[in-house]
């Protein structure tokens, strides 16, 4: 099994949806007739990305909005405060049907970058704090003196006598000077403390009680052990460890929960029976998403899909004539073949979000679902409300796209689905240990609304020159100063995976596979080698030797 690709070359000077520049975007692309998951894994590790069967790579030092490949480390991921809010909001909705007020949008920026960063670094800061013994002893002394003062004041308050309301009236009527008098009167119904119940205890007192119990437990255990008796342990105090992502997502719901959420993973290419059975319902969700979220007209919800799919179909000639061509095609199909307009719309939905060049693979050491392209469907009370388009590759889960029912935007499904995909990656890692990353597509620092992917930490950005991964914390200061950056700080470092032997590149020509060294002996066009060399440098030596470059 080999990948077969058709290199389309460099496309420069066309519309960018991020900064709305008319002629700012530049990229290289190729059409993948078929592709192995290992080849695609190596390609995205060199900055490539797919949209349907079209695979593209931004020219980073030329394009108006540089797009850096970003990956998250799911095994070390800790949800931030804003992530936890989204998960709790979903649990409340499922358990009680509660809908959070004042937050009815599901843009990825629901959780601000600042909140997320603060939350992610909180645990690290706790581990990194270093205090000298003098500071700790001073702090302990100040706390103890403060506690003693409070205990004295509490004793003074407790020594005051309860005064009956009648004696208060007598004193007020006697003309004696008034003094502050503390009066203890029973609370009104529904207000104040309930004297029939024990008073609230302060957290400090509860901590002291736990410490006292612990000391008693240790003393009792030591005495029992000395006498040769079995040790009877007291109940262990709860750990202060933060809840894991799985704890927050998979909390048990009451039997009478208001809603039921189920997440199913179905193979989209080649389409599985489950995918075929749910295609119509999934498409209707997408259609509503395009109309409400992206403002597409009801009759043509997919005409603009070419520019809406992340980093678009990179061909300016195609883009300029697409709307006219699509309208003509629709009229032809409706008039000649009696097709409904919706059938034409579905073909575009299928092309960009269902079709994939990735070959399905089921190795023995891989995940149970295998490798390839999938749809992760979110079923609420028996109906689909969201779909995440995913690629499962040898070393990662790669997120392609998400669409959802706008009626459920109050659940922040963009953030929620990302957290579920991180948890899904961790689940796959248990079966396939080498699968340990979550790829989120492109991080675009020059476009503020696209910085939300930096919330999921720890994460790395791909150096656009040497193709090594660099922690995002080290990259952000450079990106604040310049939108294009080389992240590798070693000035001597080079692209280790670059093409070194062009003659070993494989070509598919006239139904035969051959090395480029053989193919070029039959070519008379001098420009042929320049295009092949450009392709080889972009895909790297490994992919150029494995993939077949289709040549007419």
Short mmCIF file of C-alpha atoms in Angstrom, two decimals:
data_model
loop_
_atom_site.label_atom_id
_atom_site.label_comp_id
_atom_site.label_asym_id
_atom_site.label_seq_id
_atom_site.Cartn_x
_atom_site.Cartn_y
_atom_site.Cartn_z
CA UNK A 1 0.00 0.00 0.00
CA UNK A 2 1.48 3.34 -1.06
CA UNK A 3 0.31 6.95 -1.04
CA UNK A 4 -0.39 8.50 -4.45
CA UNK A 5 -0.26 12.31 -4.62
CA UNK A 6 -0.45 14.92 -7.36
CA UNK A 7 1.57 18.05 -6.57
CA UNK A 8 -0.22 21.29 -7.55
CA UNK A 9 2.61 23.70 -6.70
CA UNK A 10 2.73 27.17 -5.20
CA UNK A 11 -0.36 29.41 -5.04
CA UNK A 12 0.22 33.02 -4.02
CA UNK A 13 -1.74 36.25 -3.69
CA UNK A 14 -5.29 35.21 -2.83
CA UNK A 15 -7.93 35.96 -0.18
CA UNK A 16 -7.24 35.25 3.51
CA UNK A 17 -10.23 34.69 5.78
CA UNK A 18 -8.24 35.47 8.94
CA UNK A 19 -7.09 39.03 8.20
CA UNK A 20 -9.40 39.54 5.16
CA UNK A 21 -6.45 40.47 2.98
CA UNK A 22 -7.37 40.17 -0.69
CA UNK A 23 -3.96 39.01 -1.88
CA UNK A 24 -2.06 38.02 1.23
CA UNK A 25 -2.28 34.24 1.38
CA UNK A 26 0.42 31.90 0.04
CA UNK A 27 0.59 28.11 0.21
CA UNK A 28 1.62 24.94 -1.59
CA UNK A 29 -0.75 22.06 -2.13
CA UNK A 30 -1.26 18.61 -3.56
CA UNK A 31 -4.21 16.34 -4.25
CA UNK A 32 -3.99 13.03 -2.39
CA UNK A 33 -5.59 10.19 -4.35
CA UNK A 34 -4.74 7.89 -1.45
CA UNK A 35 -2.48 8.18 1.61
CA UNK A 36 -1.23 5.93 4.38
CA UNK A 37 -1.68 7.12 7.96
CA UNK A 38 2.10 7.03 8.54
CA UNK A 39 2.74 9.30 5.55
CA UNK A 40 0.12 11.78 6.75
CA UNK A 41 1.58 11.67 10.27
CA UNK A 42 5.00 12.59 8.85
CA UNK A 43 3.48 15.31 6.67
CA UNK A 44 1.66 17.09 9.50
CA UNK A 45 4.93 16.92 11.45
CA UNK A 46 6.31 19.08 8.62
CA UNK A 47 3.46 21.61 8.67
CA UNK A 48 0.99 20.04 6.21
CA UNK A 49 -2.75 19.77 6.79
CA UNK A 50 -5.67 18.23 4.91
CA UNK A 51 -9.07 19.59 3.88
CA UNK A 52 -10.96 16.70 2.36
CA UNK A 53 -8.45 15.09 -0.01
CA UNK A 54 -6.57 18.34 -0.60
CA UNK A 55 -3.35 18.57 1.45
CA UNK A 56 -1.75 22.01 1.84
CA UNK A 57 1.18 23.72 3.54
CA UNK A 58 1.31 27.50 4.17
CA UNK A 59 4.47 29.24 3.00
CA UNK A 60 5.21 30.61 6.44
CA UNK A 61 7.66 33.42 5.63
CA UNK A 62 5.45 34.75 2.81
CA UNK A 63 1.82 34.30 3.84
CA UNK A 64 -0.02 37.15 5.58
CA UNK A 65 -1.08 35.03 8.59
CA UNK A 66 1.53 32.37 9.46
CA UNK A 67 -0.15 29.16 10.62
CA UNK A 68 1.89 27.12 13.11
CA UNK A 69 1.09 23.46 13.70
CA UNK A 70 0.14 22.99 17.36
CA UNK A 71 -0.06 19.83 19.43
CA UNK A 72 -1.16 19.22 23.02
CA UNK A 73 0.22 16.68 25.49
CA UNK A 74 -2.94 14.89 26.73
CA UNK A 75 -1.11 12.70 29.26
CA UNK A 76 0.09 15.77 31.18
CA UNK A 77 -2.99 17.93 30.48
CA UNK A 78 -4.78 19.48 33.46
CA UNK A 79 -8.07 21.31 32.77
CA UNK A 80 -8.00 25.02 33.62
CA UNK A 81 -10.66 26.86 35.63
CA UNK A 82 -12.51 27.88 32.49
CA UNK A 83 -12.40 24.31 31.15
CA UNK A 84 -13.85 23.02 34.43
CA UNK A 85 -16.68 25.56 34.19
CA UNK A 86 -17.65 24.18 30.78
CA UNK A 87 -17.60 20.59 32.06
CA UNK A 88 -19.64 21.49 35.15
CA UNK A 89 -22.12 23.35 32.96
CA UNK A 90 -22.63 20.22 30.88
CA UNK A 91 -23.06 18.03 34.00
CA UNK A 92 -25.65 20.41 35.47
CA UNK A 93 -27.55 20.39 32.21
CA UNK A 94 -27.51 16.59 32.00
CA UNK A 95 -28.39 16.05 35.67
CA UNK A 96 -31.00 18.76 36.26
CA UNK A 97 -31.64 20.37 32.88
CA UNK A 98 -30.12 23.65 34.12
CA UNK A 99 -29.14 26.16 31.45
CA UNK A 100 -26.52 28.77 32.37
CA UNK A 101 -27.80 32.30 31.85
CA UNK A 102 -25.83 35.02 30.11
CA UNK A 103 -23.63 32.66 28.08
CA UNK A 104 -25.42 31.41 25.01
CA UNK A 105 -22.58 31.36 22.49
CA UNK A 106 -20.11 28.64 21.69
CA UNK A 107 -17.20 30.45 20.14
CA UNK A 108 -13.91 28.86 21.16
CA UNK A 109 -13.07 32.10 22.97
CA UNK A 110 -15.74 31.46 25.64
CA UNK A 111 -12.83 30.67 27.93
CA UNK A 112 -10.37 33.53 27.74
CA UNK A 113 -6.72 32.80 27.23
CA UNK A 114 -5.83 34.62 30.44
CA UNK A 115 -8.13 32.47 32.56
CA UNK A 116 -6.86 29.29 30.99
CA UNK A 117 -3.21 30.18 31.37
CA UNK A 118 -3.70 31.14 35.02
CA UNK A 119 -5.44 27.86 35.69
CA UNK A 120 -2.84 25.74 33.92
CA UNK A 121 0.09 27.36 35.67
CA UNK A 122 -1.50 27.24 39.13
CA UNK A 123 -0.42 23.66 39.78
CA UNK A 124 3.07 24.28 38.36
CA UNK A 125 3.52 27.32 40.56
CA UNK A 126 2.60 25.28 43.65
CA UNK A 127 5.25 22.72 42.77
CA UNK A 128 7.90 25.34 42.01
CA UNK A 129 7.50 27.54 45.11
CA UNK A 130 10.68 27.55 47.23
CA UNK A 131 10.66 29.08 50.73
CA UNK A 132 13.55 29.20 53.20
CA UNK A 133 13.04 27.91 56.74
CA UNK A 134 13.16 31.41 58.27
CA UNK A 135 10.27 32.57 56.10
CA UNK A 136 8.24 29.51 57.06
CA UNK A 137 8.91 29.93 60.80
CA UNK A 138 8.02 33.65 60.67
CA UNK A 139 4.80 32.78 58.87
CA UNK A 140 3.97 30.07 61.41
CA UNK A 141 4.60 32.47 64.34
CA UNK A 142 2.35 35.16 62.87
CA UNK A 143 -0.47 32.65 62.31
CA UNK A 144 -0.22 31.30 65.88
CA UNK A 145 -0.26 34.79 67.45
CA UNK A 146 -3.26 35.71 65.30
CA UNK A 147 -5.11 32.56 66.41
CA UNK A 148 -4.42 33.34 70.12
CA UNK A 149 -5.83 36.86 69.75
CA UNK A 150 -8.97 35.48 68.12
CA UNK A 151 -9.39 32.87 70.86
CA UNK A 152 -9.19 35.62 73.56
CA UNK A 153 -11.84 37.70 71.79
CA UNK A 154 -14.08 34.62 71.48
CA UNK A 155 -13.77 33.95 75.24
CA UNK A 156 -14.65 37.56 76.05
CA UNK A 157 -17.71 37.38 73.83
CA UNK A 158 -18.76 34.10 75.45
CA UNK A 159 -18.48 35.51 78.99
CA UNK A 160 -21.16 38.12 78.40
CA UNK A 161 -24.50 37.35 80.05
CA UNK A 162 -27.67 36.87 78.10
CA UNK A 163 -29.97 39.80 78.86
CA UNK A 164 -33.71 39.44 78.79
CA UNK A 165 -35.59 41.95 76.60
CA UNK A 166 -37.60 43.16 79.65
CA UNK A 167 -34.47 44.30 81.51
CA UNK A 168 -33.37 46.18 78.41
CA UNK A 169 -36.61 48.17 78.42
CA UNK A 170 -36.21 48.94 82.13
CA UNK A 171 -32.69 50.30 81.60
CA UNK A 172 -33.74 52.37 78.61
CA UNK A 173 -36.62 53.88 80.64
CA UNK A 174 -34.45 54.69 83.67
CA UNK A 175 -32.48 57.39 81.89
CA UNK A 176 -29.19 55.58 82.40
CA UNK A 177 -26.56 56.21 79.76
CA UNK A 178 -26.80 53.66 77.02
CA UNK A 179 -23.92 51.26 76.38
CA UNK A 180 -23.39 48.72 73.61
CA UNK A 181 -25.27 45.64 74.70
CA UNK A 182 -25.04 42.31 72.92
CA UNK A 183 -28.47 40.70 72.79
CA UNK A 184 -29.03 37.07 71.82
CA UNK A 185 -32.54 36.74 70.42
CA UNK A 186 -33.86 33.68 68.60
CA UNK A 187 -33.84 34.04 64.84
CA UNK A 188 -36.97 34.75 62.84
CA UNK A 189 -38.34 31.88 60.81
CA UNK A 190 -36.23 31.38 57.69
CA UNK A 191 -33.48 33.72 58.93
CA UNK A 192 -30.38 33.43 61.05
CA UNK A 193 -28.78 30.38 62.65
CA UNK A 194 -30.77 27.29 63.57
CA UNK A 195 -30.06 26.79 67.32
CA UNK A 196 -31.33 23.23 67.13
CA UNK A 197 -28.35 22.32 64.94
CA UNK A 198 -24.64 22.38 65.82
CA UNK A 199 -22.89 25.65 64.94
CA UNK A 200 -20.81 25.95 61.74
CA UNK A 201 -17.16 25.14 62.25
CA UNK A 202 -14.32 27.09 60.76
CA UNK A 203 -12.00 25.41 58.29
CA UNK A 204 -9.05 26.01 60.62
CA UNK A 205 -10.78 24.21 63.47
CA UNK A 206 -11.63 21.29 61.20
CA UNK A 207 -8.01 21.03 60.10
CA UNK A 208 -6.88 20.97 63.73
CA UNK A 209 -9.43 18.24 64.45
CA UNK A 210 -8.13 16.14 61.55
CA UNK A 211 -4.56 16.57 62.77
CA UNK A 212 -5.62 15.54 66.31
CA UNK A 213 -7.36 12.43 64.95
CA UNK A 214 -4.31 11.59 62.87
CA UNK A 215 -2.04 11.81 65.93
CA UNK A 216 -4.47 9.63 67.90
CA UNK A 217 -4.49 7.13 65.04
CA UNK A 218 -0.70 7.00 64.93
CA UNK A 219 -0.44 6.62 68.73
CA UNK A 220 -3.10 3.91 68.76
CA UNK A 221 -1.42 2.05 65.89
CA UNK A 222 1.96 2.22 67.64
CA UNK A 223 0.49 0.93 70.93
CA UNK A 224 -1.39 -1.89 69.20
CA UNK A 225 1.68 -2.90 67.24
CA UNK A 226 3.77 -2.96 70.47
CA UNK A 227 1.20 -5.28 72.09
CA UNK A 228 0.97 -7.49 69.01
CA UNK A 229 -2.70 -6.60 68.42
CA UNK A 230 -4.24 -5.92 64.98
CA UNK A 231 -4.15 -2.28 64.01
CA UNK A 232 -7.52 -0.54 63.70
CA UNK A 233 -7.27 2.45 61.39
CA UNK A 234 -9.52 5.49 61.50
CA UNK A 235 -11.17 6.70 58.27
CA UNK A 236 -8.57 8.29 56.02
CA UNK A 237 -8.92 11.98 55.25
CA UNK A 238 -9.77 12.87 51.66
CA UNK A 239 -6.87 13.70 49.36
CA UNK A 240 -6.41 17.25 48.11
CA UNK A 241 -5.37 16.01 44.66
CA UNK A 242 -7.20 17.86 41.84
CA UNK A 243 -9.79 15.88 39.89
CA UNK A 244 -8.60 14.40 36.62
CA UNK A 245 -10.19 15.23 33.28
CA UNK A 246 -11.95 11.85 33.30
CA UNK A 247 -13.34 12.50 36.80
CA UNK A 248 -14.89 15.74 35.58
CA UNK A 249 -16.27 14.32 32.32
CA UNK A 250 -17.56 10.95 33.51
CA UNK A 251 -19.11 11.88 36.84
CA UNK A 252 -22.02 9.60 37.63
CA UNK A 253 -25.45 11.10 37.08
CA UNK A 254 -28.57 10.46 39.20
CA UNK A 255 -31.00 7.82 38.02
CA UNK A 256 -33.60 10.49 37.29
CA UNK A 257 -31.18 12.66 35.25
CA UNK A 258 -32.90 15.09 32.89
CA UNK A 259 -30.79 14.20 29.84
CA UNK A 260 -28.56 11.45 28.50
CA UNK A 261 -25.39 12.16 26.48
CA UNK A 262 -23.67 9.46 24.45
CA UNK A 263 -20.52 9.85 22.31
CA UNK A 264 -20.05 7.46 19.39
CA UNK A 265 -17.05 7.14 17.06
CA UNK A 266 -17.93 5.97 13.53
CA UNK A 267 -15.57 5.50 10.60
CA UNK A 268 -16.30 8.02 7.84
CA UNK A 269 -13.84 6.80 5.16
CA UNK A 270 -14.51 4.23 3.93
CA UNK A 271 -18.00 4.80 5.36
CA UNK A 272 -19.07 2.26 7.97
CA UNK A 273 -22.69 1.02 8.24
CA UNK A 274 -23.15 3.23 11.34
CA UNK A 275 -21.93 6.25 9.39
CA UNK A 276 -24.27 5.54 6.48
CA UNK A 277 -27.24 5.02 8.84
CA UNK A 278 -26.68 8.43 10.49
CA UNK A 279 -25.52 10.40 7.44
CA UNK A 280 -28.80 12.25 6.86
CA UNK A 281 -29.16 13.33 10.49
CA UNK A 282 -25.52 14.41 10.67
CA UNK A 283 -25.87 16.41 7.46
CA UNK A 284 -28.96 18.25 8.77
CA UNK A 285 -26.97 19.35 11.85
CA UNK A 286 -24.21 20.64 9.55
CA UNK A 287 -26.73 22.46 7.37
CA UNK A 288 -28.22 24.31 10.36
CA UNK A 289 -24.73 25.09 11.66
CA UNK A 290 -23.76 26.69 8.34
CA UNK A 291 -26.92 28.78 8.17
CA UNK A 292 -26.93 30.04 11.78
CA UNK A 293 -23.24 30.23 12.69
CA UNK A 294 -21.72 31.09 9.30
CA UNK A 295 -24.79 32.90 7.91
CA UNK A 296 -25.11 30.82 4.74
CA UNK A 297 -28.41 31.22 2.85
CA UNK A 298 -30.90 28.37 3.37
CA UNK A 299 -30.79 27.24 -0.27
CA UNK A 300 -26.99 27.07 -0.52
CA UNK A 301 -25.53 26.17 2.86
CA UNK A 302 -22.37 24.68 1.37
CA UNK A 303 -21.46 27.03 -1.46
CA UNK A 304 -19.12 28.96 0.86
CA UNK A 305 -17.72 25.80 2.44
CA UNK A 306 -14.61 26.15 0.30
CA UNK A 307 -13.55 29.21 2.26
CA UNK A 308 -14.98 28.05 5.59
CA UNK A 309 -13.10 24.79 5.91
CA UNK A 310 -9.92 25.58 7.89
CA UNK A 311 -7.31 27.15 5.64
CA UNK A 312 -9.54 26.67 2.62
CA UNK A 313 -9.17 24.92 -0.68
CA UNK A 314 -5.98 26.61 -1.81
CA UNK A 315 -6.57 27.33 -5.49
CA UNK A 316 -7.41 30.95 -6.48
CA UNK A 317 -8.61 29.97 -9.96
CA UNK A 318 -10.93 27.40 -8.45
CA UNK A 319 -12.22 29.82 -5.82
CA UNK A 320 -12.92 32.60 -8.29
CA UNK A 321 -15.16 30.42 -10.45
CA UNK A 322 -16.59 28.10 -7.81
CA UNK A 323 -19.89 29.88 -7.07
CA UNK A 324 -20.77 30.24 -10.74
CA UNK A 325 -19.75 26.68 -11.50
CA UNK A 326 -21.67 25.30 -8.52
CA UNK A 327 -24.86 27.14 -9.50
CA UNK A 328 -24.61 25.82 -13.05
CA UNK A 329 -24.01 22.29 -11.78
CA UNK A 330 -27.01 22.51 -9.44
CA UNK A 331 -29.33 23.70 -12.25
CA UNK A 332 -28.06 20.90 -14.50
CA UNK A 333 -28.61 18.18 -11.90
CA UNK A 334 -32.08 19.47 -11.00
CA UNK A 335 -33.27 19.95 -14.59
CA UNK A 336 -31.63 17.01 -16.37
CA UNK A 337 -31.34 14.36 -13.65
CA UNK A 338 -34.33 15.49 -11.58
CA UNK A 339 -32.19 15.72 -8.45
CA UNK A 340 -33.26 17.78 -5.45
CA UNK A 341 -31.02 20.82 -4.76
CA UNK A 342 -30.14 19.31 -1.40
CA UNK A 343 -28.37 16.40 -3.15
CA UNK A 344 -25.91 18.85 -4.71
CA UNK A 345 -25.33 20.49 -1.36
CA UNK A 346 -24.61 17.12 0.22
CA UNK A 347 -21.90 16.46 -2.36
CA UNK A 348 -19.95 19.45 -1.06
CA UNK A 349 -20.48 18.41 2.56
CA UNK A 350 -19.22 14.94 1.63
CA UNK A 351 -16.22 16.27 -0.28
CA UNK A 352 -14.78 18.36 2.53
CA UNK A 353 -15.93 16.69 5.77
CA UNK A 354 -16.56 13.05 4.89
CA UNK A 355 -14.13 12.15 2.09
CA UNK A 356 -10.56 11.44 3.14
CA UNK A 357 -7.47 10.14 1.37
CA UNK A 358 -6.43 8.13 4.47
CA UNK A 359 -6.44 4.36 4.08
CA UNK A 360 -8.05 2.44 6.95
CA UNK A 361 -5.54 0.34 8.87
CA UNK A 362 -5.98 -2.14 11.74
CA UNK A 363 -2.55 -3.18 13.07
CA UNK A 364 -2.34 -5.55 16.02
CA UNK A 365 -0.69 -2.93 18.24
CA UNK A 366 -3.11 -0.16 17.26
CA UNK A 367 -6.37 1.04 18.83
CA UNK A 368 -9.46 -1.14 18.56
CA UNK A 369 -11.13 1.25 16.11
CA UNK A 370 -8.03 1.24 13.89
CA UNK A 371 -6.39 4.20 12.14
CA UNK A 372 -7.94 6.53 9.56
CA UNK A 373 -10.75 9.12 9.42
CA UNK A 374 -13.74 9.18 11.77
CA UNK A 375 -16.73 11.23 12.91
CA UNK A 376 -17.18 11.55 16.68
CA UNK A 377 -20.93 12.00 17.15
CA UNK A 378 -22.49 13.56 20.25
CA UNK A 379 -25.95 12.09 20.86
CA UNK A 380 -28.25 13.89 23.30
CA UNK A 381 -31.47 12.08 24.20
CA UNK A 382 -31.30 10.03 21.01
CA UNK A 383 -30.41 12.76 18.49
CA UNK A 384 -27.12 14.14 17.13
CA UNK A 385 -26.25 17.62 18.41
CA UNK A 386 -22.58 17.85 17.35
CA UNK A 387 -20.00 16.08 15.19
CA UNK A 388 -16.22 16.25 15.48
CA UNK A 389 -14.26 15.24 12.36
CA UNK A 390 -11.10 13.36 13.46
CA UNK A 391 -8.09 11.55 12.02
CA UNK A 392 -6.56 8.81 14.18
CA UNK A 393 -2.88 8.48 13.27
CA UNK A 394 0.02 6.40 14.63
CA UNK A 395 1.14 9.06 17.13
CA UNK A 396 -1.86 11.34 17.55
CA UNK A 397 -5.51 12.21 17.25
CA UNK A 398 -5.79 15.06 14.76
CA UNK A 399 -8.82 17.36 15.00
CA UNK A 400 -10.12 18.39 11.57
CA UNK A 401 -13.41 20.23 12.15
CA UNK A 402 -16.44 20.56 14.42
CA UNK A 403 -20.03 21.44 13.63
CA UNK A 404 -23.00 21.45 16.02
CA UNK A 405 -26.69 22.25 16.41
CA UNK A 406 -26.90 26.00 17.17
CA UNK A 407 -29.78 25.34 19.59
CA UNK A 408 -27.19 23.88 21.99
CA UNK A 409 -24.57 26.60 21.70
CA UNK A 410 -25.15 27.43 25.40
CA UNK A 411 -23.22 24.23 26.23
CA UNK A 412 -19.96 25.64 24.78
CA UNK A 413 -19.65 22.62 22.52
CA UNK A 414 -16.43 23.87 20.91
CA UNK A 415 -14.58 23.74 24.23
CA UNK A 416 -16.41 20.66 25.46
CA UNK A 417 -15.61 18.64 22.32
CA UNK A 418 -11.91 19.59 22.55
CA UNK A 419 -11.79 18.28 26.13
CA UNK A 420 -13.60 15.09 25.10
CA UNK A 421 -11.09 14.61 22.25
CA UNK A 422 -8.19 15.00 24.70
CA UNK A 423 -9.80 12.37 26.96
CA UNK A 424 -10.36 10.17 23.88
CA UNK A 425 -6.64 10.42 23.02
CA UNK A 426 -5.76 9.30 26.56
CA UNK A 427 -8.13 6.36 26.17
CA UNK A 428 -6.51 5.30 22.87
CA UNK A 429 -3.06 5.62 24.48
CA UNK A 430 -3.94 2.79 26.88
CA UNK A 431 -4.12 0.39 23.90
CA UNK A 432 -1.54 2.05 21.59
CA UNK A 433 1.20 3.48 23.82
CA UNK A 434 2.85 5.43 21.00
CA UNK A 435 -0.37 7.40 20.38
CA UNK A 436 0.10 10.22 22.88
CA UNK A 437 -0.57 13.60 21.22
CA UNK A 438 -3.60 15.68 20.29
CA UNK A 439 -3.11 17.88 17.21
CA UNK A 440 -5.36 20.94 17.06
CA UNK A 441 -4.55 22.13 13.54
CA UNK A 442 -2.98 25.56 13.18
CA UNK A 443 -2.23 28.20 15.81
CA UNK A 444 -2.41 31.73 14.35
CA UNK A 445 -0.95 34.24 16.81
CA UNK A 446 -1.41 37.20 14.46
CA UNK A 447 -5.19 36.59 14.52
CA UNK A 448 -6.43 37.16 18.14
CA UNK A 449 -9.59 35.09 17.70
CA UNK A 450 -7.45 32.08 16.71
CA UNK A 451 -5.28 32.12 19.84
CA UNK A 452 -7.75 30.02 21.84
CA UNK A 453 -5.85 26.82 20.97
CA UNK A 454 -3.07 28.03 23.24
CA UNK A 455 -5.39 27.40 26.22
CA UNK A 456 -4.80 23.65 26.08
CA UNK A 457 -1.49 23.05 27.83
CA UNK A 458 1.15 21.73 27.89
CA UNK A 459 1.45 22.22 24.13
CA UNK A 460 4.12 22.74 21.48
CA UNK A 461 4.46 24.70 18.26
CA UNK A 462 6.32 23.37 15.23
CA UNK A 463 9.39 25.33 14.15
CA UNK A 464 8.74 26.30 10.49
CA UNK A 465 12.41 25.92 9.51
CA UNK A 466 13.82 22.92 11.39
CA UNK A 467 10.53 21.07 12.15
CA UNK A 468 11.27 20.46 15.82
CA UNK A 469 8.67 20.95 18.56
CA UNK A 470 9.11 23.86 20.96
CA UNK A 471 6.98 24.51 24.11
CA UNK A 472 4.48 27.26 23.38
CA UNK A 473 5.62 29.29 26.42
CA UNK A 474 9.00 29.77 24.75
CA UNK A 475 7.41 30.79 21.44
CA UNK A 476 4.91 33.43 22.59
CA UNK A 477 7.43 36.24 23.40
CA UNK A 478 8.89 35.94 19.88
CA UNK A 479 5.42 35.87 18.28
CA UNK A 480 4.48 39.05 20.16
CA UNK A 481 7.32 40.81 18.34
CA UNK A 482 7.04 39.20 14.91
CA UNK A 483 4.29 37.15 13.27
CA UNK A 484 6.85 34.90 11.57
CA UNK A 485 9.43 33.26 13.85
CA UNK A 486 11.98 30.49 13.82
CA UNK A 487 11.46 28.79 17.19
CA UNK A 488 14.62 26.67 17.22
CA UNK A 489 17.14 28.77 19.16
CA UNK A 490 20.15 26.90 17.73
CA UNK A 491 21.35 28.97 14.75
CA UNK A 492 23.34 25.99 13.44
CA UNK A 493 20.34 23.63 13.43
CA UNK A 494 18.95 22.53 10.06
CA UNK A 495 16.01 20.53 8.78
CA UNK A 496 17.18 16.97 9.50
CA UNK A 497 14.36 15.46 7.45
CA UNK A 498 15.02 17.49 4.30
CA UNK A 499 15.36 15.79 0.91
CA UNK A 500 18.98 14.79 0.36
CA UNK A 501 18.77 12.40 -2.60
CA UNK A 502 16.34 13.50 -5.29
CA UNK A 503 16.96 10.46 -7.47
CA UNK A 504 15.47 8.21 -4.76
CA UNK A 505 12.12 10.05 -4.93
CA UNK A 506 9.41 7.75 -6.27
CA UNK A 507 7.27 8.62 -9.29
CA UNK A 508 4.10 7.04 -10.66
CA UNK A 509 4.11 7.37 -14.45
CA UNK A 510 2.18 5.40 -17.08
CA UNK A 511 0.88 2.92 -14.49
CA UNK A 512 4.36 2.17 -13.25
CA UNK A 513 6.27 3.15 -10.13
CA UNK A 514 9.89 4.14 -10.63
CA UNK A 515 12.68 6.19 -9.01
CA UNK A 516 12.93 9.76 -10.20
CA UNK A 517 16.43 9.02 -11.49
CA UNK A 518 14.85 6.66 -14.07
CA UNK A 519 11.87 8.92 -14.82
CA UNK A 520 13.93 12.04 -15.59
CA UNK A 521 15.92 10.26 -18.30
CA UNK A 522 12.74 10.22 -20.41
CA UNK A 523 11.80 13.88 -19.80
CA UNK A 524 12.77 16.77 -22.04
CA UNK A 525 11.06 19.59 -20.13
CA UNK A 526 13.77 21.44 -18.11
CA UNK A 527 11.15 22.94 -15.72
CA UNK A 528 10.10 19.46 -14.61
CA UNK A 529 12.98 19.05 -12.16
CA UNK A 530 12.32 22.40 -10.42
CA UNK A 531 8.78 21.37 -9.50
CA UNK A 532 9.86 17.93 -8.31
CA UNK A 533 12.65 19.45 -6.21
CA UNK A 534 10.18 21.87 -4.59
CA UNK A 535 7.86 18.97 -3.76
CA UNK A 536 10.71 16.88 -2.34
CA UNK A 537 11.91 19.66 -0.02
CA UNK A 538 8.39 20.23 1.32
CA UNK A 539 7.48 16.59 2.04
CA UNK A 540 10.97 15.54 3.25
CA UNK A 541 13.15 12.58 2.38
CA UNK A 542 11.11 9.86 4.11
CA UNK A 543 7.82 10.73 2.43
CA UNK A 544 9.43 11.36 -0.96
CA UNK A 545 10.80 7.79 -0.91
CA UNK A 546 7.52 6.19 0.23
CA UNK A 547 4.86 8.22 -1.59
CA UNK A 548 4.27 8.01 -5.33
CA UNK A 549 4.33 11.37 -7.11
CA UNK A 550 1.83 11.12 -9.95
CA UNK A 551 3.14 12.60 -13.21
CA UNK A 552 1.21 12.89 -16.47
#
